[in-house]
Amino acid sequence: MAEKNTGHIYTVSKLTREIKSLLEDTFPFIWVTGEISNYSVPSSGHSYFTLKDQQAAISAVMFKNQKRNLKFEPENGMSIMGLARLSLYEPRGSYQIIFEHLEPKGTGSMQIAFEQLKKKLSGQGFFDEKYKKPIPFLPSHISIITSGTGAAVRDIIIVAQRRFSNCPLEIIPVKVQGIRSENEICDAINLVNQSQKSDVIILARGGGSLEDLAAFNSEIVATAIFDSHIPIITGVGHETDYTIADFVADLRAPTPSAAAELALPDKKNLVQGILNLQKNLNTSLNKKVVLLNQAVSYLISRLKSPGAMVHDYRFRLEDDETRLTNMMKHYLQLIKINHSKLDAKLQALNPESILKRGYSISRFVLDKKVIIDSSDVKKNDQIEVILSKGRLVTRVEKTNG
């Protein structure tokens, strides 16, 4: 057992401090690799996680200032390699790794950042077809956002002039890579939307590495494209290059030249199409006129002259008049015969005729009531007797009943 009299007794603080110095001096900066787990970012903005392999684990931290240079977002389960320094946290007596730099192991950080941003924006609906704006068939004004000195702008102008030389082109030169390139692209998109002169925007640049295309894989450029009220066609890089901007754009072209092809129709084809339509229209109209002329000729052949129609109607009218006259004569004859019969009956039933045959009519003088029953008469009643010729007023002397 060691003697206490050696004079070297450590306090916990001193021992911990010396171990801390020993660790930090021995391992000032080291490259270390492992798998991230228990990843968290509290309100401070620092990242805390556990770095592990199959046999061991160690606490790790990356402070907010160092995280600003990361081109990807660390995640649980991600294998990383980083430059770090070893340190000991004295209050707990535990050691940890403080990372100054991180990069994905096996896959580049920019590719990881690309996939992460693609997944994020896809989840937010940035790529949904329902938000894609239709490209106008024949734009009256096109704004081209690209480098003012690159081959892309020359290719676009050449193709646009070849396809439809009448369409005005507005070139808005921007940086397409490097520091603040994404900000210039966003400002250009916002400027075109504010001016409201253009019907369509072409956002383009030539090919390059993933690093060269970084501005077109940034979230702020994706947001500017998504928020644009004017439809945007992207023509970024080569046919095999796909950027975040391509996924968000209303239409993606494989190259800058192809973007111009998609933005403008071919004027020669349009003119030829119009001529063909005009020719077909004239042919159809001529055929229609011929058919109508044939129909008119057929109708004319079936149509009688007005004079002939009037003659026919006059003949029919005269015939109807003759028939009507005969019918009226016959009807009148029948009426006369019937009238004679009725007149004979009337004469036979006429009271005057009866009176002429010796009959008379008796009635009371006062009320002119005809007497048909002797019981209705009383003695001294005045009675008027109507004869065939003249009348008699008598007084009743006696009734026989």
GROMACS .gro file of C-alpha atoms in nm:
model
  401
    1MET     CA    1   0.000   0.000   0.000
    2ALA     CA    2   0.136   0.335  -0.101
    3GLU     CA    3   0.230   0.559   0.184
    4LYS     CA    4   0.041   0.877   0.249
    5ASN     CA    5   0.369   1.044   0.340
    6THR     CA    6   0.469   1.085  -0.023
    7GLY     CA    7   0.315   1.433  -0.002
    8HIS     CA    8   0.124   1.390  -0.332
    9ILE     CA    9  -0.245   1.368  -0.246
   10TYR     CA   10  -0.486   1.478  -0.530
   11THR     CA   11  -0.814   1.648  -0.485
   12VAL     CA   12  -1.087   1.542  -0.724
   13SER     CA   13  -1.072   1.875  -0.898
   14LYS     CA   14  -0.697   1.869  -0.942
   15LEU     CA   15  -0.693   1.510  -1.061
   16THR     CA   16  -0.971   1.581  -1.307
   17ARG     CA   17  -0.795   1.896  -1.430
   18GLU     CA   18  -0.468   1.712  -1.488
   19ILE     CA   19  -0.644   1.430  -1.670
   20LYS     CA   20  -0.818   1.693  -1.885
   21SER     CA   21  -0.485   1.857  -1.968
   22LEU     CA   22  -0.328   1.520  -2.041
   23LEU     CA   23  -0.608   1.423  -2.277
   24GLU     CA   24  -0.624   1.755  -2.459
   25ASP     CA   25  -0.243   1.778  -2.495
   26THR     CA   26  -0.210   1.420  -2.611
   27PHE     CA   27  -0.503   1.436  -2.856
   28PRO     CA   28  -0.517   1.800  -2.975
   29PHE     CA   29  -0.685   1.710  -3.310
   30ILE     CA   30  -0.771   1.367  -3.436
   31TRP     CA   31  -0.972   1.215  -3.717
   32VAL     CA   32  -1.238   0.980  -3.583
   33THR     CA   33  -1.513   0.778  -3.748
   34GLY     CA   34  -1.827   0.611  -3.618
   35GLU     CA   35  -2.206   0.601  -3.629
   36ILE     CA   36  -2.430   0.879  -3.491
   37SER     CA   37  -2.697   0.792  -3.233
   38ASN     CA   38  -2.904   0.985  -2.979
   39TYR     CA   39  -2.872   1.298  -3.195
   40SER     CA   40  -3.034   1.611  -3.047
   41VAL     CA   41  -3.026   1.987  -3.097
   42PRO     CA   42  -3.150   2.187  -2.794
   43SER     CA   43  -3.245   2.555  -2.803
   44SER     CA   44  -2.877   2.655  -2.783
   45GLY     CA   45  -2.827   2.531  -3.140
   46HIS     CA   46  -2.540   2.299  -3.045
   47SER     CA   47  -2.558   1.935  -3.156
   48TYR     CA   48  -2.515   1.659  -2.898
   49PHE     CA   49  -2.489   1.293  -2.993
   50THR     CA   50  -2.321   0.962  -2.922
   51LEU     CA   51  -2.055   0.833  -3.159
   52LYS     CA   52  -2.030   0.456  -3.154
   53ASP     CA   53  -1.902   0.148  -3.324
   54GLN     CA   54  -1.963  -0.220  -3.244
   55GLN     CA   55  -1.746  -0.222  -2.931
   56ALA     CA   56  -1.760   0.126  -2.778
   57ALA     CA   57  -1.940   0.461  -2.755
   58ILE     CA   58  -1.832   0.813  -2.668
   59SER     CA   59  -2.021   1.140  -2.610
   60ALA     CA   60  -1.976   1.400  -2.883
   61VAL     CA   61  -2.071   1.761  -2.942
   62MET     CA   62  -2.052   2.008  -3.228
   63PHE     CA   63  -2.106   2.371  -3.143
   64LYS     CA   64  -2.334   2.600  -3.340
   65ASN     CA   65  -2.055   2.809  -3.496
   66GLN     CA   66  -1.887   2.500  -3.643
   67LYS     CA   67  -2.221   2.368  -3.774
   68ARG     CA   68  -2.260   2.667  -4.005
   69ASN     CA   69  -2.006   2.520  -4.245
   70LEU     CA   70  -2.184   2.184  -4.275
   71LYS     CA   71  -2.341   2.109  -4.610
   72PHE     CA   72  -2.570   1.838  -4.468
   73GLU     CA   73  -2.776   1.770  -4.156
   74PRO     CA   74  -2.643   1.492  -3.929
   75GLU     CA   75  -2.894   1.217  -3.855
   76ASN     CA   76  -2.919   0.908  -3.636
   77GLY     CA   77  -2.765   0.602  -3.800
   78MET     CA   78  -2.541   0.808  -4.029
   79SER     CA   79  -2.178   0.699  -4.054
   80ILE     CA   80  -1.950   1.001  -4.037
   81MET     CA   81  -1.585   1.092  -4.022
   82GLY     CA   82  -1.470   1.413  -3.859
   83LEU     CA   83  -1.188   1.622  -3.723
   84ALA     CA   84  -1.220   1.656  -3.346
   85ARG     CA   85  -1.039   1.728  -3.025
   86LEU     CA   86  -1.068   1.529  -2.708
   87SER     CA   87  -1.187   1.706  -2.395
   88LEU     CA   88  -1.304   1.627  -2.045
   89TYR     CA   89  -1.614   1.782  -1.889
   90GLU     CA   90  -1.497   1.851  -1.536
   91PRO     CA   91  -1.835   1.882  -1.353
   92ARG     CA   92  -1.918   1.521  -1.440
   93GLY     CA   93  -1.568   1.386  -1.487
   94SER     CA   94  -1.666   1.248  -1.830
   95TYR     CA   95  -1.471   1.291  -2.149
   96GLN     CA   96  -1.617   1.381  -2.487
   97ILE     CA   97  -1.521   1.456  -2.845
   98ILE     CA   98  -1.568   1.811  -2.971
   99PHE     CA   99  -1.600   1.808  -3.351
  100GLU     CA  100  -1.467   2.093  -3.564
  101HIS     CA  101  -1.558   1.931  -3.897
  102LEU     CA  102  -1.790   1.651  -4.009
  103GLU     CA  103  -1.849   1.476  -4.336
  104PRO     CA  104  -2.050   1.168  -4.431
  105LYS     CA  105  -1.849   0.854  -4.464
  106GLY     CA  106  -1.868   0.695  -4.806
  107THR     CA  107  -2.106   0.955  -4.958
  108GLY     CA  108  -2.014   1.320  -5.011
  109SER     CA  109  -2.167   1.582  -4.787
  110MET     CA  110  -2.315   1.770  -5.081
  111GLN     CA  111  -2.490   1.458  -5.204
  112ILE     CA  112  -2.627   1.395  -4.856
  113ALA     CA  113  -2.743   1.757  -4.836
  114PHE     CA  114  -2.906   1.719  -5.179
  115GLU     CA  115  -3.100   1.410  -5.075
  116GLN     CA  116  -3.202   1.564  -4.742
  117LEU     CA  117  -3.331   1.884  -4.902
  118LYS     CA  118  -3.506   1.687  -5.174
  119LYS     CA  119  -3.685   1.478  -4.912
  120LYS     CA  120  -3.777   1.785  -4.707
  121LEU     CA  121  -3.918   1.987  -4.996
  122SER     CA  122  -4.101   1.685  -5.134
  123GLY     CA  123  -4.271   1.645  -4.798
  124GLN     CA  124  -4.377   2.010  -4.811
  125GLY     CA  125  -4.536   1.965  -5.155
  126PHE     CA  126  -4.281   2.167  -5.354
  127PHE     CA  127  -4.271   1.900  -5.627
  128ASP     CA  128  -4.646   1.830  -5.649
  129GLU     CA  129  -4.796   1.848  -5.998
  130LYS     CA  130  -5.098   2.043  -5.870
  131TYR     CA  131  -4.873   2.345  -5.810
  132LYS     CA  132  -4.713   2.337  -6.157
  133LYS     CA  133  -4.816   2.639  -6.365
  134PRO     CA  134  -4.889   2.585  -6.736
  135ILE     CA  135  -4.636   2.719  -6.985
  136PRO     CA  136  -4.800   2.964  -7.231
  137PHE     CA  137  -4.814   2.836  -7.588
  138LEU     CA  138  -4.680   3.159  -7.738
  139PRO     CA  139  -4.525   3.393  -7.479
  140SER     CA  140  -4.508   3.763  -7.561
  141HIS     CA  141  -4.197   3.822  -7.348
  142ILE     CA  142  -3.935   3.589  -7.197
  143SER     CA  143  -3.691   3.661  -6.915
  144ILE     CA  144  -3.367   3.460  -6.911
  145ILE     CA  145  -3.187   3.430  -6.577
  146THR     CA  146  -2.835   3.297  -6.626
  147SER     CA  147  -2.472   3.399  -6.645
  148GLY     CA  148  -2.426   3.694  -6.878
  149THR     CA  149  -2.101   3.555  -7.020
  150GLY     CA  150  -2.162   3.178  -7.032
  151ALA     CA  151  -2.240   2.958  -7.329
  152ALA     CA  152  -2.591   2.895  -7.195
  153VAL     CA  153  -2.719   3.245  -7.271
  154ARG     CA  154  -2.579   3.233  -7.625
  155ASP     CA  155  -2.738   2.895  -7.690
  156ILE     CA  156  -3.075   3.016  -7.563
  157ILE     CA  157  -3.067   3.331  -7.777
  158ILE     CA  158  -2.968   3.137  -8.091
  159VAL     CA  159  -3.245   2.880  -8.043
  160ALA     CA  160  -3.506   3.145  -7.955
  161GLN     CA  161  -3.423   3.357  -8.260
  162ARG     CA  162  -3.437   3.050  -8.482
  163ARG     CA  163  -3.771   2.933  -8.347
  164PHE     CA  164  -3.957   3.263  -8.307
  165SER     CA  165  -3.757   3.577  -8.378
  166ASN     CA  166  -4.046   3.812  -8.292
  167CYS     CA  167  -4.048   3.725  -7.922
  168PRO     CA  168  -3.861   3.982  -7.705
  169LEU     CA  169  -3.593   3.834  -7.478
  170GLU     CA  170  -3.481   3.996  -7.153
  171ILE     CA  171  -3.142   3.883  -7.020
  172ILE     CA  172  -3.092   3.912  -6.643
  173PRO     CA  173  -2.727   3.825  -6.572
  174VAL     CA  174  -2.652   3.659  -6.238
  175LYS     CA  175  -2.378   3.456  -6.077
  176VAL     CA  176  -2.460   3.090  -6.123
  177GLN     CA  177  -2.201   2.954  -5.880
  178GLY     CA  178  -1.993   3.072  -5.592
  179ILE     CA  179  -2.059   3.309  -5.304
  180ARG     CA  180  -2.402   3.484  -5.309
  181SER     CA  181  -2.496   3.316  -5.637
  182GLU     CA  182  -2.818   3.177  -5.488
  183ASN     CA  183  -2.909   3.524  -5.356
  184GLU     CA  184  -2.863   3.680  -5.700
  185ILE     CA  185  -3.079   3.410  -5.859
  186CYS     CA  186  -3.356   3.470  -5.603
  187ASP     CA  187  -3.336   3.848  -5.650
  188ALA     CA  188  -3.365   3.803  -6.028
  189ILE     CA  189  -3.673   3.581  -5.998
  190ASN     CA  190  -3.838   3.831  -5.762
  191LEU     CA  191  -3.750   4.120  -5.996
  192VAL     CA  192  -3.917   3.954  -6.295
  193ASN     CA  193  -4.228   3.882  -6.087
  194GLN     CA  194  -4.245   4.243  -5.971
  195SER     CA  195  -4.208   4.388  -6.323
  196GLN     CA  196  -4.480   4.153  -6.462
  197LYS     CA  197  -4.356   4.199  -6.817
  198SER     CA  198  -4.273   3.836  -6.891
  199ASP     CA  199  -4.498   3.538  -6.953
  200VAL     CA  200  -4.227   3.282  -6.876
  201ILE     CA  201  -3.884   3.263  -6.709
  202ILE     CA  202  -3.592   3.048  -6.825
  203LEU     CA  203  -3.350   2.969  -6.543
  204ALA     CA  204  -3.037   2.813  -6.691
  205ARG     CA  205  -2.666   2.743  -6.670
  206GLY     CA  206  -2.419   2.506  -6.829
  207GLY     CA  207  -2.304   2.176  -6.686
  208GLY     CA  208  -2.072   2.131  -6.391
  209SER     CA  209  -1.994   1.930  -6.083
  210LEU     CA  210  -2.227   1.897  -5.787
  211GLU     CA  211  -2.030   2.177  -5.622
  212ASP     CA  212  -2.075   2.400  -5.928
  213LEU     CA  213  -2.453   2.341  -5.920
  214ALA     CA  214  -2.481   2.416  -5.547
  215ALA     CA  215  -2.684   2.734  -5.597
  216PHE     CA  216  -2.951   2.538  -5.786
  217ASN     CA  217  -2.965   2.288  -5.500
  218SER     CA  218  -3.026   2.552  -5.233
  219GLU     CA  219  -3.349   2.589  -5.039
  220ILE     CA  220  -3.383   2.964  -5.099
  221VAL     CA  221  -3.369   2.920  -5.477
  222ALA     CA  222  -3.622   2.635  -5.454
  223THR     CA  223  -3.852   2.859  -5.249
  224ALA     CA  224  -3.816   3.149  -5.495
  225ILE     CA  225  -3.911   2.920  -5.785
  226PHE     CA  226  -4.207   2.776  -5.594
  227ASP     CA  227  -4.334   3.123  -5.497
  228SER     CA  228  -4.300   3.266  -5.849
  229HIS     CA  229  -4.629   3.370  -6.010
  230ILE     CA  230  -4.464   3.341  -6.352
  231PRO     CA  231  -4.400   2.986  -6.481
  232ILE     CA  232  -4.034   2.885  -6.477
  233ILE     CA  233  -3.851   2.650  -6.713
  234THR     CA  234  -3.515   2.522  -6.587
  235GLY     CA  235  -3.231   2.419  -6.815
  236VAL     CA  236  -2.948   2.342  -6.577
  237GLY     CA  237  -2.641   2.141  -6.673
  238HIS     CA  238  -2.647   1.837  -6.896
  239GLU     CA  239  -2.923   1.586  -6.963
  240THR     CA  240  -2.817   1.366  -6.673
  241ASP     CA  241  -2.799   1.653  -6.423
  242TYR     CA  242  -3.098   1.689  -6.193
  243THR     CA  243  -3.109   1.971  -5.939
  244ILE     CA  244  -3.356   2.071  -5.671
  245ALA     CA  245  -3.452   2.364  -5.894
  246ASP     CA  246  -3.552   2.115  -6.168
  247PHE     CA  247  -3.786   1.931  -5.932
  248VAL     CA  248  -3.956   2.254  -5.818
  249ALA     CA  249  -3.974   2.421  -6.161
  250ASP     CA  250  -4.295   2.416  -6.365
  251LEU     CA  251  -4.107   2.247  -6.649
  252ARG     CA  252  -3.760   2.093  -6.660
  253ALA     CA  253  -3.550   2.097  -6.977
  254PRO     CA  254  -3.238   1.877  -7.004
  255THR     CA  255  -3.021   2.163  -7.136
  256PRO     CA  256  -3.038   2.544  -7.179
  257SER     CA  257  -3.099   2.499  -7.553
  258ALA     CA  258  -3.383   2.258  -7.481
  259ALA     CA  259  -3.533   2.515  -7.243
  260ALA     CA  260  -3.557   2.761  -7.531
  261GLU     CA  261  -3.712   2.487  -7.746
  262LEU     CA  262  -3.979   2.426  -7.484
  263ALA     CA  263  -4.046   2.796  -7.423
  264LEU     CA  264  -4.116   2.889  -7.785
  265PRO     CA  265  -4.295   2.710  -8.069
  266ASP     CA  266  -4.128   2.686  -8.409
  267LYS     CA  267  -4.261   2.977  -8.614
  268LYS     CA  268  -4.199   2.798  -8.944
  269ASN     CA  269  -4.404   2.502  -8.829
  270LEU     CA  270  -4.679   2.734  -8.710
  271VAL     CA  271  -4.688   2.919  -9.044
  272GLN     CA  272  -4.692   2.589  -9.233
  273GLY     CA  273  -4.963   2.461  -9.002
  274ILE     CA  274  -5.171   2.774  -9.066
  275LEU     CA  275  -5.125   2.734  -9.443
  276ASN     CA  276  -5.232   2.371  -9.423
  277LEU     CA  277  -5.536   2.465  -9.219
  278GLN     CA  278  -5.622   2.741  -9.466
  279LYS     CA  279  -5.589   2.496  -9.754
  280ASN     CA  280  -5.805   2.238  -9.578
  281LEU     CA  281  -6.059   2.508  -9.492
  282ASN     CA  282  -6.078   2.626  -9.853
  283THR     CA  283  -6.117   2.268  -9.974
  284SER     CA  284  -6.392   2.204  -9.721
  285LEU     CA  285  -6.571   2.527  -9.810
  286ASN     CA  286  -6.554   2.450 -10.183
  287LYS     CA  287  -6.698   2.104 -10.123
  288LYS     CA  288  -6.970   2.255  -9.910
  289VAL     CA  289  -7.055   2.511 -10.177
  290VAL     CA  290  -7.078   2.238 -10.441
  291LEU     CA  291  -7.307   2.033 -10.220
  292LEU     CA  292  -7.525   2.337 -10.146
  293ASN     CA  293  -7.547   2.423 -10.517
  294GLN     CA  294  -7.656   2.067 -10.592
  295ALA     CA  295  -7.918   2.090 -10.319
  296VAL     CA  296  -8.045   2.422 -10.458
  297SER     CA  297  -8.067   2.277 -10.809
  298TYR     CA  298  -8.262   1.979 -10.680
  299LEU     CA  299  -8.500   2.204 -10.490
  300ILE     CA  300  -8.544   2.430 -10.795
  301SER     CA  301  -8.632   2.127 -11.004
  302ARG     CA  302  -8.905   2.040 -10.759
  303LEU     CA  303  -9.029   2.397 -10.716
  304LYS     CA  304  -9.329   2.505 -10.936
  305SER     CA  305  -9.349   2.853 -11.078
  306PRO     CA  306  -9.577   3.097 -10.890
  307GLY     CA  307  -9.797   3.136 -11.202
  308ALA     CA  308  -9.853   2.762 -11.225
  309MET     CA  309  -9.927   2.741 -10.854
  310VAL     CA  310 -10.176   3.033 -10.883
  311HIS     CA  311 -10.344   2.864 -11.183
  312ASP     CA  312 -10.375   2.538 -10.987
  313TYR     CA  313 -10.520   2.715 -10.690
  314ARG     CA  314 -10.757   2.916 -10.912
  315PHE     CA  315 -10.882   2.597 -11.074
  316ARG     CA  316 -10.931   2.437 -10.735
  317LEU     CA  317 -11.104   2.755 -10.611
  318GLU     CA  318 -11.346   2.758 -10.908
  319ASP     CA  319 -11.421   2.392 -10.858
  320ASP     CA  320 -11.484   2.448 -10.487
  321GLU     CA  321 -11.704   2.748 -10.574
  322THR     CA  322 -11.916   2.542 -10.814
  323ARG     CA  323 -11.952   2.262 -10.561
  324LEU     CA  324 -12.040   2.510 -10.288
  325THR     CA  325 -12.300   2.680 -10.511
  326ASN     CA  326 -12.467   2.350 -10.593
  327MET     CA  327 -12.461   2.251 -10.229
  328MET     CA  328 -12.619   2.582 -10.131
  329LYS     CA  329 -12.892   2.547 -10.395
  330HIS     CA  330 -12.970   2.194 -10.280
  331TYR     CA  331 -12.969   2.306  -9.919
  332LEU     CA  332 -13.203   2.596  -9.995
  333GLN     CA  333 -13.437   2.364 -10.182
  334LEU     CA  334 -13.452   2.136  -9.882
  335ILE     CA  335 -13.517   2.433  -9.658
  336LYS     CA  336 -13.804   2.553  -9.883
  337ILE     CA  337 -13.964   2.209  -9.884
  338ASN     CA  338 -13.932   2.183  -9.509
  339HIS     CA  339 -14.067   2.535  -9.472
  340SER     CA  340 -14.370   2.450  -9.680
  341LYS     CA  341 -14.440   2.145  -9.464
  342LEU     CA  342 -14.405   2.343  -9.146
  343ASP     CA  343 -14.620   2.622  -9.286
  344ALA     CA  344 -14.896   2.374  -9.371
  345LYS     CA  345 -14.881   2.232  -9.020
  346LEU     CA  346 -14.884   2.580  -8.876
  347GLN     CA  347 -15.185   2.680  -9.083
  348ALA     CA  348 -15.366   2.367  -8.972
  349LEU     CA  349 -15.298   2.443  -8.611
  350ASN     CA  350 -15.367   2.817  -8.637
  351PRO     CA  351 -15.655   2.918  -8.400
  352GLU     CA  352 -15.794   3.147  -8.668
  353SER     CA  353 -15.833   2.853  -8.902
  354ILE     CA  354 -16.017   2.665  -8.631
  355LEU     CA  355 -16.242   2.965  -8.572
  356LYS     CA  356 -16.323   2.979  -8.944
  357ARG     CA  357 -16.456   2.626  -8.914
  358GLY     CA  358 -16.727   2.749  -8.666
  359TYR     CA  359 -16.544   2.722  -8.341
  360SER     CA  360 -16.507   3.006  -8.086
  361ILE     CA  361 -16.295   3.092  -7.785
  362SER     CA  362 -16.448   3.204  -7.455
  363ARG     CA  363 -16.255   3.393  -7.189
  364PHE     CA  364 -16.321   3.612  -6.886
  365VAL     CA  365 -16.344   3.982  -6.964
  366LEU     CA  366 -16.144   4.087  -6.657
  367ASP     CA  367 -15.838   3.865  -6.666
  368LYS     CA  368 -15.862   3.730  -7.021
  369LYS     CA  369 -15.840   3.376  -6.888
  370VAL     CA  370 -15.962   3.118  -7.141
  371ILE     CA  371 -16.260   2.917  -7.016
  372ILE     CA  372 -16.228   2.544  -7.066
  373ASP     CA  373 -16.454   2.423  -6.781
  374SER     CA  374 -16.810   2.551  -6.713
  375SER     CA  375 -16.755   2.498  -6.343
  376ASP     CA  376 -16.506   2.784  -6.348
  377VAL     CA  377 -16.787   3.027  -6.446
  378LYS     CA  378 -17.045   3.184  -6.213
  379LYS     CA  379 -17.366   3.356  -6.284
  380ASN     CA  380 -17.336   3.717  -6.399
  381ASP     CA  381 -16.969   3.671  -6.502
  382GLN     CA  382 -16.889   3.874  -6.810
  383ILE     CA  383 -16.750   3.657  -7.084
  384GLU     CA  384 -16.584   3.757  -7.413
  385VAL     CA  385 -16.656   3.523  -7.704
  386ILE     CA  386 -16.398   3.536  -7.986
  387LEU     CA  387 -16.544   3.438  -8.327
  388SER     CA  388 -16.387   3.402  -8.669
  389LYS     CA  389 -16.512   3.744  -8.740
  390GLY     CA  390 -16.564   3.977  -8.442
  391ARG     CA  391 -16.617   3.935  -8.068
  392LEU     CA  392 -16.913   3.917  -7.832
  393VAL     CA  393 -16.937   4.026  -7.467
  394THR     CA  394 -17.207   3.837  -7.277
  395ARG     CA  395 -17.324   3.784  -6.922
  396VAL     CA  396 -17.379   3.439  -6.783
  397GLU     CA  397 -17.731   3.359  -6.695
  398LYS     CA  398 -17.695   2.996  -6.619
  399THR     CA  399 -17.420   2.727  -6.608
  400ASN     CA  400 -17.461   2.359  -6.676
  401GLY     CA  401 -17.197   2.167  -6.513
   0.00000   0.00000   0.00000
